[in-house]
Coordinates of C-alpha atoms in Angstrom, one line a residue:
Chain I
M1 CA -51.9 67.8 -19.3
T2 CA -55.4 68.1 -20.6
G3 CA -57.0 69.3 -17.4
V4 CA -60.5 68.6 -16.1
I5 CA -63.0 67.9 -18.8
Y6 CA -65.9 66.6 -16.7
E7 CA -66.4 67.8 -13.1
R8 CA -68.2 64.5 -12.1
V9 CA -68.0 61.2 -13.9
A10 CA -70.0 58.1 -13.2
L11 CA -68.7 54.6 -14.1
I12 CA -71.4 52.1 -14.4
G13 CA -69.5 48.8 -14.3
L14 CA -66.0 48.4 -12.9
G15 CA -64.4 45.7 -15.0
L16 CA -61.3 46.0 -17.2
I17 CA -62.5 49.0 -19.0
G18 CA -64.2 50.8 -16.2
S19 CA -61.2 50.4 -13.8
S20 CA -58.8 51.5 -16.6
L21 CA -60.9 54.6 -17.1
A22 CA -60.7 55.3 -13.4
H23 CA -56.9 55.0 -13.4
V24 CA -56.3 57.2 -16.4
M25 CA -58.9 59.9 -15.3
R26 CA -56.9 60.2 -12.1
Q27 CA -53.5 60.0 -13.7
Q28 CA -54.5 62.7 -16.2
K29 CA -56.8 64.6 -13.9
L30 CA -59.7 64.4 -16.3
A31 CA -62.4 64.6 -13.7
N32 CA -62.7 66.1 -10.3
R33 CA -64.8 63.3 -8.7
I34 CA -65.4 59.7 -9.9
T35 CA -68.5 57.7 -8.7
G36 CA -68.9 53.9 -9.5
Y37 CA -71.4 51.2 -9.5
A38 CA -71.0 47.5 -10.0
R39 CA -73.7 44.9 -9.7
S40 CA -71.8 42.5 -7.7
A41 CA -71.1 43.1 -4.0
E42 CA -67.7 41.4 -4.4
T43 CA -66.7 43.9 -7.2
R44 CA -67.9 46.8 -5.1
A45 CA -65.9 45.5 -2.1
T46 CA -62.7 45.1 -4.2
A47 CA -63.1 48.6 -5.7
K48 CA -63.5 50.1 -2.2
R49 CA -60.4 48.2 -1.0
I50 CA -58.1 49.4 -3.7
G51 CA -59.7 52.8 -3.7
L52 CA -60.5 52.7 -7.4
V53 CA -63.1 55.6 -7.3
D54 CA -64.2 58.3 -4.9
E55 CA -67.7 56.9 -4.3
I56 CA -69.0 53.4 -4.7
H57 CA -72.9 53.1 -5.0
E58 CA -75.1 50.0 -4.6
S59 CA -77.4 51.3 -7.4
A60 CA -76.7 52.8 -10.8
K61 CA -79.3 55.6 -10.2
A62 CA -77.4 56.6 -7.0
A63 CA -74.1 56.6 -8.9
V64 CA -75.4 58.9 -11.7
K65 CA -76.7 61.6 -9.5
D66 CA -75.2 65.0 -10.5
A67 CA -72.9 63.3 -12.9
D68 CA -71.7 65.2 -16.0
L69 CA -70.5 62.1 -17.8
I70 CA -71.9 58.7 -17.4
I71 CA -70.1 55.8 -18.9
L72 CA -71.8 52.4 -19.4
C73 CA -69.0 49.8 -18.8
T74 CA -71.0 46.6 -18.2
P75 CA -71.6 43.8 -20.8
V76 CA -74.0 45.3 -23.4
G77 CA -76.7 42.9 -22.5
A78 CA -77.3 44.8 -19.3
Y79 CA -77.6 48.2 -20.8
G80 CA -81.3 48.3 -21.5
K81 CA -82.3 47.7 -17.8
L82 CA -79.6 50.1 -16.6
A83 CA -80.7 52.9 -19.0
E84 CA -84.3 52.5 -17.8
E85 CA -83.1 52.7 -14.3
I86 CA -80.8 55.8 -14.6
G87 CA -82.9 57.7 -17.3
P88 CA -85.1 59.6 -14.7
H89 CA -82.1 60.4 -12.5
L90 CA -79.8 62.0 -15.1
K91 CA -78.7 65.6 -14.7
A92 CA -79.9 68.0 -17.4
G93 CA -77.1 68.6 -19.9
A94 CA -75.2 65.4 -18.9
T95 CA -73.6 63.2 -21.5
V96 CA -74.2 59.4 -21.5
T97 CA -71.8 57.3 -23.3
D98 CA -70.7 53.6 -23.3
V99 CA -67.7 51.4 -24.1
G100 CA -69.6 48.5 -25.6
S101 CA -68.3 46.5 -28.6
V102 CA -71.6 46.8 -30.6
K103 CA -73.3 50.1 -31.4
S104 CA -76.5 49.7 -33.3
A105 CA -78.0 47.5 -30.5
V106 CA -76.9 50.1 -28.0
V107 CA -78.7 52.8 -29.8
R108 CA -81.8 50.5 -29.9
D109 CA -81.6 49.5 -26.1
V110 CA -80.4 52.7 -24.5
G111 CA -81.7 55.4 -26.8
P112 CA -85.5 55.1 -25.8
F113 CA -84.7 55.8 -22.1
M114 CA -82.6 58.9 -22.6
P115 CA -84.3 62.2 -21.7
A116 CA -84.3 65.0 -24.3
N117 CA -82.1 67.2 -22.1
V118 CA -79.3 64.6 -22.1
H119 CA -76.6 63.9 -24.7
F120 CA -76.4 60.2 -25.6
I121 CA -73.3 59.6 -27.7
P122 CA -72.4 55.8 -28.0
G123 CA -68.8 55.0 -28.0
H124 CA -66.3 52.1 -28.1
P125 CA -62.5 52.2 -27.2
V126 CA -60.9 49.4 -29.3
A127 CA -58.7 48.3 -26.5
G128 CA -58.5 45.5 -24.1
T129 CA -56.6 42.7 -22.6
E130 CA -57.8 39.0 -22.0
Q131 CA -58.2 39.9 -18.3
S132 CA -61.3 41.2 -16.5
G133 CA -62.4 42.6 -13.2
P134 CA -61.8 45.8 -11.2
E135 CA -58.2 44.8 -10.5
S136 CA -57.2 44.3 -14.2
G137 CA -57.4 48.0 -15.2
F138 CA -54.4 50.2 -15.8
A139 CA -54.0 53.8 -17.0
E140 CA -52.2 53.0 -20.3
L141 CA -54.9 50.7 -21.7
F142 CA -56.1 53.4 -24.2
L143 CA -52.6 54.8 -25.2
N144 CA -52.5 55.1 -29.0
R145 CA -55.5 52.9 -29.4
W146 CA -58.6 54.1 -31.3
S147 CA -61.7 55.1 -29.6
I148 CA -64.8 55.2 -32.0
L149 CA -67.7 57.4 -31.4
T150 CA -71.0 56.9 -33.2
P151 CA -73.0 60.1 -32.7
L152 CA -76.6 60.2 -33.6
P153 CA -77.7 62.5 -36.4
D154 CA -79.0 65.0 -33.9
S155 CA -76.3 64.8 -31.5
D156 CA -74.9 68.2 -30.1
K157 CA -71.6 68.9 -31.8
A158 CA -70.2 70.6 -28.7
A159 CA -71.1 67.6 -26.5
V160 CA -69.4 65.3 -29.2
A161 CA -66.3 67.5 -29.2
K162 CA -66.1 67.4 -25.4
L163 CA -66.3 63.6 -25.4
E164 CA -63.6 63.4 -28.0
A165 CA -61.4 65.6 -25.9
F166 CA -62.0 63.2 -23.0
W167 CA -60.8 60.2 -25.0
R168 CA -57.9 62.1 -26.3
G169 CA -57.1 62.9 -22.6
C170 CA -57.1 59.2 -22.0
G171 CA -54.3 58.8 -24.6
A172 CA -56.6 57.5 -27.4
N173 CA -57.1 58.6 -31.1
V174 CA -60.7 59.3 -31.9
E175 CA -62.8 58.5 -35.0
T176 CA -66.4 58.9 -35.7
M177 CA -68.7 56.8 -37.9
T178 CA -72.2 55.3 -38.0
P179 CA -73.3 52.6 -35.5
E180 CA -74.0 50.4 -38.6
H181 CA -70.6 50.9 -40.0
H182 CA -69.0 50.4 -36.7
D183 CA -70.7 47.0 -36.3
M184 CA -69.4 45.9 -39.6
V185 CA -65.8 46.9 -39.0
L186 CA -65.7 45.4 -35.6
A187 CA -67.3 42.2 -36.8
I188 CA -64.3 41.5 -39.0
T189 CA -61.5 43.2 -36.8
S190 CA -62.7 41.8 -33.3
H191 CA -65.9 39.7 -33.3
L192 CA -65.0 37.1 -35.9
P193 CA -61.4 36.7 -34.6
H194 CA -62.8 36.0 -31.1
L195 CA -65.4 33.6 -32.4
I196 CA -62.7 31.7 -34.5
A197 CA -60.4 31.7 -31.4
Y198 CA -63.1 30.3 -29.0
N199 CA -64.0 27.8 -31.6
I200 CA -60.5 26.3 -32.3
V201 CA -59.9 26.0 -28.4
A202 CA -63.1 23.9 -28.2
T203 CA -62.1 21.9 -31.3
A204 CA -58.7 21.1 -29.9
A205 CA -60.2 20.1 -26.5
D206 CA -62.5 17.6 -28.1
I207 CA -60.0 15.7 -30.4
E208 CA -59.9 12.2 -29.2
D209 CA -56.7 11.2 -30.8
V210 CA -54.7 14.1 -29.2
T211 CA -54.7 14.4 -25.3
N212 CA -55.3 17.7 -23.7
S213 CA -52.0 17.5 -22.2
E214 CA -50.4 17.3 -25.6
V215 CA -52.3 20.2 -26.9
I216 CA -50.9 22.3 -24.0
K217 CA -47.4 21.0 -24.3
F218 CA -47.1 21.7 -28.0
S219 CA -49.2 24.9 -28.1
A220 CA -46.1 27.0 -28.9
G221 CA -46.7 25.7 -32.5
G222 CA -49.4 28.4 -32.9
F223 CA -52.4 27.3 -30.9
R224 CA -51.3 29.3 -27.8
D225 CA -51.8 32.6 -29.7
F226 CA -55.6 31.9 -30.0
T227 CA -56.1 31.1 -26.4
R228 CA -55.3 34.7 -25.4
I229 CA -58.4 36.3 -26.9
A230 CA -60.4 33.1 -26.1
A231 CA -59.7 33.8 -22.4
S232 CA -61.7 37.0 -22.6
D233 CA -64.9 37.5 -20.5
P234 CA -67.6 35.0 -21.6
T235 CA -70.5 37.1 -20.6
M236 CA -69.2 40.2 -22.5
W237 CA -68.6 38.1 -25.6
R238 CA -72.1 36.2 -25.5
D239 CA -73.6 39.7 -25.4
V240 CA -71.5 40.8 -28.4
F241 CA -72.6 37.9 -30.6
L242 CA -76.2 38.2 -29.5
N243 CA -76.2 41.9 -30.4
N244 CA -74.2 42.0 -33.6
K245 CA -76.0 39.0 -35.3
E246 CA -76.2 40.2 -38.9
A247 CA -72.7 41.5 -39.3
V248 CA -71.1 38.5 -37.6
L249 CA -73.0 36.1 -39.6
E250 CA -72.1 38.0 -42.9
T251 CA -68.3 38.0 -42.0
L252 CA -68.5 34.4 -40.9
G253 CA -70.1 33.3 -44.2
R254 CA -67.2 35.0 -46.1
F255 CA -64.7 33.4 -43.7
S256 CA -66.2 29.9 -44.3
E257 CA -66.2 30.4 -48.1
D258 CA -62.5 31.4 -48.1
L259 CA -61.7 28.4 -45.9
A260 CA -63.5 26.1 -48.2
L261 CA -61.2 27.3 -50.9
L262 CA -58.1 26.6 -48.9
Q263 CA -59.5 23.2 -47.9
R264 CA -59.9 22.4 -51.5
A265 CA -56.4 23.5 -52.4
I266 CA -55.0 21.3 -49.7
R267 CA -57.1 18.2 -50.9
W268 CA -56.0 18.7 -54.5
G269 CA -52.4 19.6 -53.6
D270 CA -52.7 23.0 -55.2
G271 CA -49.5 24.5 -53.7
D272 CA -49.7 27.7 -55.7
T273 CA -53.1 28.8 -54.3
L274 CA -51.7 28.2 -50.9
F275 CA -48.4 30.0 -51.6
N276 CA -50.2 33.0 -53.1
L277 CA -52.7 33.5 -50.3
F278 CA -50.0 33.0 -47.6
T279 CA -47.8 35.6 -49.2
R280 CA -50.5 38.4 -48.9
S281 CA -50.6 38.2 -45.0
R282 CA -47.0 39.7 -44.3
E283 CA -47.9 43.0 -45.8
V284 CA -50.9 43.3 -43.5
R285 CA -48.9 42.7 -40.4
R286 CA -46.3 45.2 -41.5
S287 CA -49.0 47.8 -42.0
I288 CA -50.4 47.2 -38.6
I289 CA -47.0 47.6 -37.0
A290 CA -46.3 50.8 -39.0
A291 CA -49.7 52.2 -37.7
G292 CA -48.5 51.7 -34.2
Q293 CA -51.1 49.1 -33.4
E294 CA -48.8 46.2 -32.8
T295 CA -45.3 45.7 -31.5
A296 CA -42.6 45.0 -34.1
A297 CA -40.8 42.6 -31.7
P298 CA -40.8 39.0 -32.9
D299 CA -43.3 36.7 -31.1
F300 CA -45.1 39.8 -29.6
G301 CA -41.9 40.4 -27.6
R302 CA -42.9 37.4 -25.4
R303 CA -40.6 36.3 -22.8
P304 CA -40.8 32.6 -21.9
K305 CA -40.7 31.4 -18.4
E306 CA -37.1 30.3 -17.8
Chain W
M1 CA -22.8 23.2 -19.5
T2 CA -23.4 20.0 -21.6
G3 CA -20.2 19.9 -23.6
V4 CA -19.5 18.8 -27.1
I5 CA -22.1 16.2 -28.3
Y6 CA -21.3 15.9 -31.9
E7 CA -17.8 16.7 -33.2
R8 CA -19.0 18.1 -36.6
V9 CA -22.5 19.3 -37.3
A10 CA -24.0 20.3 -40.8
L11 CA -26.9 22.6 -41.0
I12 CA -28.7 22.1 -44.4
G13 CA -30.8 25.4 -44.6
L14 CA -30.0 28.5 -42.7
G15 CA -33.3 30.1 -41.9
L16 CA -34.9 30.8 -38.5
I17 CA -34.3 27.4 -37.1
G18 CA -31.0 26.7 -38.8
S19 CA -29.6 30.0 -37.6
S20 CA -30.9 29.5 -34.1
L21 CA -29.2 26.1 -34.0
A22 CA -25.9 27.7 -35.0
H23 CA -26.2 30.3 -32.2
V24 CA -27.2 27.8 -29.5
M25 CA -24.6 25.2 -30.6
R26 CA -21.9 27.9 -30.2
Q27 CA -23.3 29.4 -27.0
Q28 CA -23.6 25.9 -25.4
K29 CA -20.4 24.5 -27.1
L30 CA -22.5 21.5 -28.4
A31 CA -20.2 21.0 -31.4
N32 CA -16.6 21.6 -32.4
R33 CA -17.3 22.6 -36.1
I34 CA -20.4 23.8 -37.8
T35 CA -20.8 23.6 -41.5
G36 CA -23.7 25.1 -43.4
Y37 CA -25.5 25.0 -46.7
A38 CA -28.2 27.4 -48.1
R39 CA -29.6 27.1 -51.7
S40 CA -29.7 30.9 -52.2
A41 CA -26.4 32.9 -52.8
E42 CA -27.9 35.8 -50.8
T43 CA -28.5 33.6 -47.8
R44 CA -24.9 32.2 -47.9
A45 CA -23.5 35.7 -48.3
T46 CA -25.4 36.9 -45.3
A47 CA -24.4 33.9 -43.2
K48 CA -20.7 34.5 -44.1
R49 CA -21.0 38.2 -43.3
I50 CA -22.4 37.5 -39.9
G51 CA -20.1 34.6 -39.2
L52 CA -23.0 32.3 -38.5
V53 CA -21.1 29.0 -39.1
D54 CA -17.5 27.9 -39.5
E55 CA -17.9 26.8 -43.2
I56 CA -20.4 27.7 -45.8
H57 CA -20.8 25.4 -48.8
E58 CA -22.4 25.9 -52.1
S59 CA -23.7 22.3 -52.2
A60 CA -25.4 20.2 -49.6
K61 CA -23.2 17.3 -50.4
A62 CA -20.0 19.4 -49.7
A63 CA -21.5 20.6 -46.3
V64 CA -22.2 17.0 -45.1
K65 CA -18.8 15.7 -45.6
D66 CA -17.3 14.2 -42.4
A67 CA -20.3 15.5 -40.4
D68 CA -21.4 13.5 -37.3
L69 CA -24.9 15.1 -37.2
I70 CA -26.8 16.4 -40.2
I71 CA -29.8 18.6 -39.6
L72 CA -32.2 19.3 -42.5
C73 CA -33.6 22.8 -41.9
T74 CA -35.1 23.7 -45.2
P75 CA -38.9 23.8 -46.1
V76 CA -39.9 20.0 -46.0
G77 CA -40.8 20.2 -49.9
A78 CA -37.0 20.3 -50.5
Y79 CA -36.0 17.3 -48.4
G80 CA -36.4 14.5 -51.1
K81 CA -34.0 16.0 -53.5
L82 CA -31.5 17.0 -50.7
A83 CA -31.6 13.5 -49.2
E84 CA -31.0 12.0 -52.7
E85 CA -28.0 14.4 -53.0
I86 CA -26.4 13.8 -49.7
G87 CA -27.1 10.1 -49.2
P88 CA -24.0 8.8 -51.0
H89 CA -21.7 11.4 -49.1
L90 CA -22.8 10.7 -45.5
K91 CA -20.2 9.5 -43.1
A92 CA -20.7 5.9 -41.7
G93 CA -22.3 6.2 -38.3
A94 CA -23.6 9.7 -38.8
T95 CA -27.0 10.8 -37.6
V96 CA -29.4 12.5 -40.0
T97 CA -32.3 14.4 -38.4
D98 CA -34.6 17.3 -39.4
V99 CA -36.7 20.1 -38.0
G100 CA -39.7 19.8 -40.3
S101 CA -43.2 20.4 -39.0
V102 CA -44.5 17.2 -40.6
K103 CA -43.0 13.7 -40.0
S104 CA -44.7 11.0 -41.9
A105 CA -43.9 12.6 -45.2
V106 CA -40.3 13.1 -44.2
V107 CA -39.9 9.4 -43.5
R108 CA -41.5 8.9 -46.9
D109 CA -39.2 11.3 -48.8
V110 CA -36.0 11.0 -47.0
G111 CA -35.9 7.4 -45.6
P112 CA -35.3 5.7 -49.1
F113 CA -32.1 7.7 -49.6
M114 CA -30.5 7.0 -46.2
P115 CA -27.7 4.4 -46.3
A116 CA -27.9 1.5 -43.9
N117 CA -24.9 2.6 -41.9
V118 CA -26.5 6.0 -41.0
H119 CA -29.0 6.8 -38.2
F120 CA -32.0 8.6 -39.6
I121 CA -34.1 10.1 -36.7
P122 CA -36.8 12.6 -37.9
G123 CA -37.4 15.4 -35.4
H124 CA -39.4 18.6 -34.8
P125 CA -38.6 21.4 -32.4
V126 CA -42.0 23.0 -31.6
A127 CA -40.5 26.6 -31.5
G128 CA -40.4 29.5 -33.8
T129 CA -41.3 33.1 -34.4
E130 CA -43.0 34.7 -37.4
Q131 CA -39.6 35.8 -38.7
S132 CA -37.4 34.0 -41.2
G133 CA -34.0 34.0 -42.8
P134 CA -30.4 33.7 -41.5
E135 CA -30.6 36.9 -39.4
S136 CA -33.7 36.0 -37.5
G137 CA -32.2 33.2 -35.4
F138 CA -31.3 33.5 -31.6
A139 CA -29.9 31.0 -29.1
E140 CA -32.8 31.0 -26.8
L141 CA -35.4 29.9 -29.3
F142 CA -35.6 26.4 -28.1
L143 CA -35.5 27.3 -24.4
N144 CA -38.2 25.3 -22.5
R145 CA -40.0 24.4 -25.8
W146 CA -40.6 20.8 -26.7
S147 CA -38.6 19.0 -29.4
I148 CA -40.3 16.1 -30.7
L149 CA -38.3 12.9 -32.1
T150 CA -40.0 10.3 -34.2
P151 CA -37.5 7.4 -34.3
L152 CA -38.3 4.6 -36.5
P153 CA -39.0 1.0 -35.2
D154 CA -35.4 0.1 -35.9
S155 CA -33.7 3.2 -34.9
D156 CA -30.5 2.7 -32.7
K157 CA -31.3 3.5 -29.1
A158 CA -27.9 5.0 -28.4
A159 CA -28.2 7.3 -31.4
V160 CA -31.6 8.5 -30.3
A161 CA -30.3 9.1 -26.7
K162 CA -27.5 11.2 -28.1
L163 CA -29.8 13.3 -30.3
E164 CA -32.0 13.8 -27.3
A165 CA -29.0 15.0 -25.3
F166 CA -28.3 17.4 -28.1
W167 CA -31.7 19.0 -28.0
R168 CA -31.6 19.2 -24.2
G169 CA -28.3 20.9 -24.6
C170 CA -30.2 23.5 -26.8
G171 CA -32.5 24.1 -23.8
A172 CA -35.5 22.1 -25.1
N173 CA -37.6 19.3 -23.6
V174 CA -37.7 16.1 -25.6
E175 CA -40.6 13.7 -26.3
T176 CA -40.7 10.8 -28.6
M177 CA -43.8 9.5 -30.5
T178 CA -44.6 8.0 -33.9
P179 CA -44.6 10.1 -37.0
E180 CA -48.4 9.5 -37.5
H181 CA -49.2 10.7 -34.0
H182 CA -46.9 13.7 -34.4
D183 CA -48.8 14.7 -37.5
M184 CA -52.1 14.6 -35.8
V185 CA -50.9 16.4 -32.7
L186 CA -49.3 19.2 -34.8
A187 CA -52.3 19.4 -37.1
I188 CA -54.4 20.7 -34.2
T189 CA -51.7 22.6 -32.3
S190 CA -50.0 24.3 -35.2
H191 CA -51.2 23.5 -38.7
L192 CA -54.8 24.3 -38.3
P193 CA -54.1 27.6 -36.3
H194 CA -51.9 28.7 -39.2
L195 CA -54.5 27.9 -41.8
I196 CA -57.2 29.7 -39.8
A197 CA -54.9 32.7 -39.3
Y198 CA -54.0 33.0 -43.0
N199 CA -57.6 32.7 -43.9
I200 CA -59.0 35.3 -41.7
V201 CA -56.3 37.8 -42.8
A202 CA -57.5 37.1 -46.5
T203 CA -61.2 37.4 -45.5
A204 CA -60.6 40.7 -43.8
A205 CA -58.6 42.0 -46.7
D206 CA -61.4 41.3 -49.2
I207 CA -64.4 42.7 -47.4
E208 CA -65.7 45.6 -49.6
D209 CA -67.7 47.4 -46.8
V210 CA -64.6 47.8 -44.6
T211 CA -61.4 49.5 -45.9
N212 CA -58.0 47.9 -45.4
S213 CA -57.1 51.0 -43.5
E214 CA -59.9 50.4 -41.1
V215 CA -58.9 46.8 -40.6
I216 CA -55.4 48.0 -39.7
K217 CA -56.5 50.8 -37.4
F218 CA -59.0 48.8 -35.4
S219 CA -56.9 45.5 -35.4
A220 CA -56.3 45.8 -31.7
G221 CA -59.8 44.4 -31.2
G222 CA -58.3 40.9 -31.7
F223 CA -57.5 40.7 -35.4
R224 CA -53.8 41.7 -35.0
D225 CA -53.1 38.6 -32.9
F226 CA -53.8 36.4 -36.0
T227 CA -51.5 38.4 -38.3
R228 CA -48.5 37.1 -36.3
I229 CA -48.5 33.6 -37.3
A230 CA -50.0 34.6 -40.7
A231 CA -46.8 36.5 -41.3
S232 CA -44.8 33.2 -41.2
D233 CA -42.8 31.8 -44.2
P234 CA -45.2 31.1 -47.1
T235 CA -43.0 28.4 -48.6
M236 CA -42.6 26.6 -45.4
W237 CA -46.3 26.6 -44.8
R238 CA -47.3 25.6 -48.3
D239 CA -45.1 22.5 -47.8
V240 CA -46.7 21.7 -44.4
F241 CA -50.2 21.7 -45.9
L242 CA -49.1 19.7 -48.9
N243 CA -47.4 17.1 -46.8
N244 CA -49.9 16.7 -43.9
K245 CA -53.1 16.6 -46.0
E246 CA -55.0 13.9 -44.1
A247 CA -54.5 15.2 -40.6
V248 CA -55.2 18.8 -41.5
L249 CA -58.4 17.9 -43.4
E250 CA -59.6 15.9 -40.5
T251 CA -59.0 18.7 -37.9
L252 CA -60.3 21.2 -40.3
G253 CA -63.5 19.2 -40.7
R254 CA -64.0 19.2 -37.0
F255 CA -63.3 22.9 -36.7
S256 CA -65.9 23.7 -39.4
E257 CA -68.5 21.4 -37.7
D258 CA -67.9 23.2 -34.3
L259 CA -68.1 26.6 -36.1
A260 CA -71.5 25.7 -37.7
L261 CA -72.8 25.0 -34.2
L262 CA -71.6 28.5 -33.0
Q263 CA -73.1 30.1 -36.2
R264 CA -76.4 28.5 -35.5
A265 CA -76.3 29.5 -31.9
I266 CA -75.8 33.1 -33.0
R267 CA -78.5 33.0 -35.6
W268 CA -81.1 31.6 -33.1
G269 CA -79.8 33.9 -30.2
D270 CA -79.0 30.9 -28.1
G271 CA -76.9 32.7 -25.5
D272 CA -76.4 29.7 -23.2
T273 CA -74.5 27.6 -25.9
L274 CA -72.2 30.6 -26.6
F275 CA -71.6 31.3 -22.8
N276 CA -70.9 27.6 -22.0
L277 CA -68.4 27.2 -24.9
F278 CA -66.7 30.6 -24.1
T279 CA -66.3 29.5 -20.4
R280 CA -64.2 26.5 -21.2
S281 CA -61.3 28.4 -22.9
R282 CA -59.9 30.3 -19.8
E283 CA -58.9 27.0 -18.3
V284 CA -56.9 25.9 -21.4
R285 CA -54.9 29.2 -21.3
R286 CA -54.3 28.9 -17.7
S287 CA -52.9 25.3 -18.2
I288 CA -50.6 26.6 -21.0
I289 CA -49.2 29.3 -18.7
A290 CA -48.8 26.8 -15.9
A291 CA -46.9 24.5 -18.3
G292 CA -44.4 27.3 -19.0
Q293 CA -45.4 27.5 -22.7
E294 CA -46.9 31.0 -22.5
T295 CA -46.3 34.3 -20.6
A296 CA -48.6 35.0 -17.9
A297 CA -48.5 38.8 -18.6
P298 CA -51.7 40.3 -20.1
D299 CA -51.7 41.0 -23.9
F300 CA -48.6 38.8 -24.2
G301 CA -46.7 41.5 -22.4
R302 CA -46.9 43.6 -25.5
R303 CA -45.6 47.1 -25.2
P304 CA -47.3 49.6 -27.7
K305 CA -45.3 52.0 -29.6
E306 CA -45.7 55.3 -27.7

């Protein structure tokens, strides 16, 4: 048990990550009072019904009043306006962080609205499922996942250490890096995979020679794996791609180059190139399993409907 | 309980599919005697040790002697030579089928060696895991998956019906189609997904700005999903791409076109194009779950190592 780290925490946004944070904070008693804000009345009503947080507010500025930790959990495209709204209402000495999948853009959009007497420490827990909304959260979401913090050069060391302790209390490991490095690392480990997954689902849906019903029936051949991350929240992902343009275009360019090489190998019947490239991948998966970031069970441990 | 369908079954190849067939045939009592052949002495020794089949042979021609059903379960690149070897030793009235992921090439490679008094009915169970070898098989692999048969125009109807009953006895659903259509359907539902998965793993491994250790640590952002199918058997997949060239190049061309559109949308900040495309994918996943081809549990029902 870690014990209370922040007396009062405000969750701005109550989707998968926000609601998971509410659950784990209560389970681990990391905060004494949790306030919440969501833009949609429906989300607020659901959060109220399931008792997700202690207070639900109809505005972000009301939710952050007296809060010691404020966590932005909306799609990153909404951050700028939210920061402008809450800036004047933040308590002196409070810490403002976020859970967005891009970090340079967050520094750009949120930074200017942060008062000098507030600690602004951008963050990103690399954790999630394909589900979204206030009822999708669960306390174990961050367990053994990595939470990345991207403190600014002048960030207060004690405030950063406290936020690290908070994430550890949520069950996560913590690493710090620059926002720019974060954006390149996540471009390849998360953003490009999502883009590719969304794209292949669209390609499959549009092929005239194969019916959609055939795509669905025979999806166990591999396709279905891609549909999981392609079922993620469209607003969140639109905002990610609009806000990590350079790193995504860079990794996408490399992906396309590599793919052209494979395409050529197939066209010319170059089995050795294919075999050698296919052989490298097993080791990567083994390392991910050894690092505790993936289940060792075949087929993700899936259980088919019987 | 279906009861014995073929008196004597020969498995040519004892990897994931061959060994799963052995298990399910025994569990469901679909055959009275199972013989097996594997090229490698190590695989034969393992199969013997675990009692996988009733008889292990050092040659394919010995394994098929007196068999009523012969199932080719090796990588498809080995089929031609195997067919040439077993052709003269097949029992009159026997059925020869296979489990290969391509079908036109199998008709081309195996067909010429099949005697007129034998039923040659190519097949493909759309089922698998990322594991391989004689110890990776399990009886439930085919449960609720689809097995595709591609009978030839002159295939005997009774022989096809019997093979269908066999696959149903294994727990699978059965659909028949032409080899050409099969190859196009599987190009999009299986071959392209594998190619893309292998490719992104290679791209990630080669990025200089991001260490391999970072790729592994932060793989829960999406990347790790791709590593599962990219951990599949390299020989099998090399043979698939070499033997379904046209359909794979066709679907790959479409994939790259669609990806160029997304790339352009990112470059020009066209959020609507991204949002609209991302919105289509959820429905596809819902349909796959409704069709019993995927678990409804978030994150594939994965359980992280604690």
